[in-house]
Amino acid sequence: MKLSGGEILVQFLHDEGVEYLFGYPGGAVLHIYDAIYKQDKVKHILVRHEQGATHAADGYARATGKPGVVLVTSGPGATNAVTGIATAYMDSIPMVVITGQVATQYIGSDAFQEVDAVGITRPCVKHNFLVKRVEDLAITLKKAFYVATTGRPGPVVVDVPKDVTAPNVKIDYEYPGSVTMRSYNPVEKGHPKQIRQAADIILSAKQPMIYTGGGVLLSDAAEELIEFTHCLGYPITSTLMGLGAYPATDPQFLGMLGMHGTYEANMAMHECDVLIAIGARFDDRVTGDTEKFCPQAKIIHIDIDPSSISKNVKVHVPIVGNVKTVLTDINAVLKEKNSKPDKEALDKWWQQIKVWQKEDCLQYDRKSKLIKPQFVLEKLYEVTKGDAYITSDVGQHQMFAAQFYKFDKPRRWINSGGLGTMGFGLPAAMGVQLAFPGAPVACITGEASIQMCIQELSTCMQYMLPIKVVNLNNRYMGMVRQWQELMYESRYSHSYMDALPDFVKLAEAYGHVGVQITDPKDVEPALKEAFTKYKDRLVFLDFITDQSENVYPMIKTGQGHHEMYLASQRGRGLA
Amino acid sequence: MRHIISILLENEAGALSRVAGLFSARGYNIESLTVAPTEDGTLSRITLVTRGPDEIIEQITKQLNKLIDVVKLVDLTEGDHIEREMMMIKTRVTGEGRDEVKRLTEIFRGRIIDVTDTTYTVELTGSASKLDAFIKALNVPILETVRSGVAGIARGEKSLHV
Ligand SMILES: Cc1cc2nc3c(=O)[nH]c(=O)nc-3n(C[C@H](O)[C@H](O)[C@H](O)COP(=O)(O)OP(=O)(O)OC[C@H]3O[C@@H](n4cnc5c(N)ncnc54)[C@H](O)[C@@H]3O)c2cc1C
Ligand SMILES: Cc1ncc(C[n+]2csc(CCOP(=O)(O)OP(=O)(O)O)c2C)c(N)n1
Ligand SMILES: [Mg+2]
């Protein structure tokens, strides 16, 4: 089959199984857009800003496990995509971003819309490529997908100069079904000796704790994790990124850990004698002060990326490998071992944990006359029966969502944890809704975050994406205000959101349904209506919430897991 | 501790900047870095000298290994190895200084490779510390120093190859 570069690119995406291409045209990619025009196999989604394209592809990838694919033009198209690329990079999300580039003979001449896309994105991609010859296009794309989706996943940029896609140069094309790279061989299986050693330590624990992260989801290992945890009867916690891998409603689950984690999860971390870390990277939001981190624990760490191991916290038994494979092997070893965990010690440990749970650390004022953000999330959980896809922006609303929406299934909680990118939520929800057209999808956001990619409301109209935008409108950059209250003696420097638009009218201007809710009693009816009467419409729910609400518990910078600041302490001047 | 890390790198455009970028982005220090082709046209070899506590060196080697263009690497300082660096140094020499530089060059087994009425240029090869010692011993004005950076290789049967 003789094809031009532009045609090869599109045909390749089809052969690779790509369903959606999120993009925005421009000079350097016009040949590719012409090839897109002539086919209907790969569906192109036209966003309103390249950042939206990257987040939408990212949301699609997080919800499906398949790589998200983006196409942008050179220069400003590429630079606009950088935030989304970095967002995916920090959370290890598989993505392939194709950037147009000026023709090869102009590279380096400060040509119109030229930027060094490979140079700019180098620090925030897993790998990137510049394709110099049309003959290299298909194989380079194959390498890009291979690198993006294997090992520790991540975004890969392929920079394609305009002449490489020229319509007049046609060459033979055959889909490269597989590729090998001598310099890239991700480890799959954990070392048997390490696994046996880990099993011994796991079984010898008196006060064990399982700490899981995004790696479990990336590895699709929820089943293996559940088997592992049930078979041992140990308590389990998760990072923000790992929520949903283990059912939140299961009694062994202690809630999220870390800066805004639950009292019981953090206390159990502090007191545990064996810590089993699975696909988690000991982020500073999770560990607090590493000097005070799990002072008594022997630490076992399963991770596919050797550089995650002993990076922030020294571990005792590292196991490099894919979570799914390693857990399968550990489960098998535990079964054949015939020895059981120390039941007496474990009972005592659970009694202690129950005492911590009595603190009821997520309490809030349920009788408030103002809408509490926590209340909205509880109602959302009820109305959607815990079965919605929830995307989020960044701020207090994100933490409330993580604490109050109990995720029982993997890949339902879609948020930017590592980079913390405001503006992520709405475009990410587009990717999710496209992947699962009939499923309920809600975007939890704040009045500040939503304005960072609000233009995508137009995309939602064009493709009829019935997302429910849950705007927890506290008229503040709440998370910033909270830090200013607690750490800067309430000097609210530039955290007040003045001159807000009328979100109802704004939603309507884009052709959607807008509703403002100011009274707690209207919260549930409004949500119900959004998911029933307006099932097929995008509904922008503008909840006017209590401005003074804070996220608790909170571990402040430099503190350990046992030094949480709780909601119950707020009025007591213990800050 | 000082470490000499040898890397076999895909001979691709931009591969070197991935290595250099890693060090600046993560705040690791580079004392010297040399890069040149090998007998295999698809591979370059980098010798990189860095300093840091063991945990940092461990991270450095892990992060380098993670770069897709890095085919293989070895920390030479973990075993017996040979280290060489070449230096050319131009000195201002007049009167007695001329004899002194000549003598010193002989002691260090260097060579004077260029001579004018007022200058000597000396070529010297050895470990980095030997070159440092030579510079320290010179007490004539130095006009220019150019060092190649360290190249290293393991002793004995061990070799870094694909
Ligand atoms: C406002 C705000 C507040 C936050 N507060 C908290 C908080 O209170 N608590 C909290 O937990 N986080 C919090 N975060 C998120 C935090 O910044 C980190 O993003 C998060 O803790 C990292 O989660 P993780 O350790 O699961 O790592 P991830 O980023 O999910 O990394 C996954 C790890 O798994 C490994 N991995 C990937 N694939 C595999 C595989 N197949 N097999 C084996 N290993 C694999 C990777 O190498 C990596 O080490 C907050 C973020 C924001 C924006
Ligand atoms: C792009 C970007 N800029 C700045 C920040 C810093 N930041 C973190 S949370 C936050 C406030 C978010 O406000 P809002 O969306 O209203 O959410 P709230 O905290 O009020 O729920 C800011 C400014 C960020 N995370 N991302
Ligand atoms: Mg707000």
PDB file of C-alpha atoms and ligand atoms in Angstrom, chain A residues 396-397 445-449 471-479 497, ligand 3:
ATOM      1  CA  GLN A 396     -10.310  21.620  48.535  1.00  0.00           C
ATOM      2  CA  HIS A 397     -13.067  20.176  46.381  1.00  0.00           C
ATOM      3  CA  THR A 445     -14.552  21.496  40.508  1.00  0.00           C
ATOM      4  CA  GLY A 446     -14.193  24.897  42.113  1.00  0.00           C
ATOM      5  CA  GLU A 447     -15.027  28.314  40.765  1.00  0.00           C
ATOM      6  CA  ALA A 448     -11.306  29.024  40.291  1.00  0.00           C
ATOM      7  CA  SER A 449     -10.285  25.742  38.647  1.00  0.00           C
ATOM      8  CA  ASN A 471     -19.000  23.426  40.989  1.00  0.00           C
ATOM      9  CA  LEU A 472     -18.315  23.794  44.703  1.00  0.00           C
ATOM     10  CA  ASN A 473     -18.372  27.562  44.599  1.00  0.00           C
ATOM     11  CA  ASN A 474     -16.842  29.002  47.752  1.00  0.00           C
ATOM     12  CA  ARG A 475     -15.765  32.255  46.079  1.00  0.00           C
ATOM     13  CA  TYR A 476     -12.226  31.463  47.149  1.00  0.00           C
ATOM     14  CA  MET A 477      -9.264  29.524  45.994  1.00  0.00           C
ATOM     15  CA  GLY A 478     -10.222  27.509  49.003  1.00  0.00           C
ATOM     16  CA  MET A 479      -7.063  25.452  49.297  1.00  0.00           C
ATOM     17  CA  MET A 497     -12.278  35.079  43.535  1.00  0.00           C
TER      18      MET A 497
HETATM   19 MG    MG C   3     -13.076  27.768  45.327  1.00  0.00          MG
END
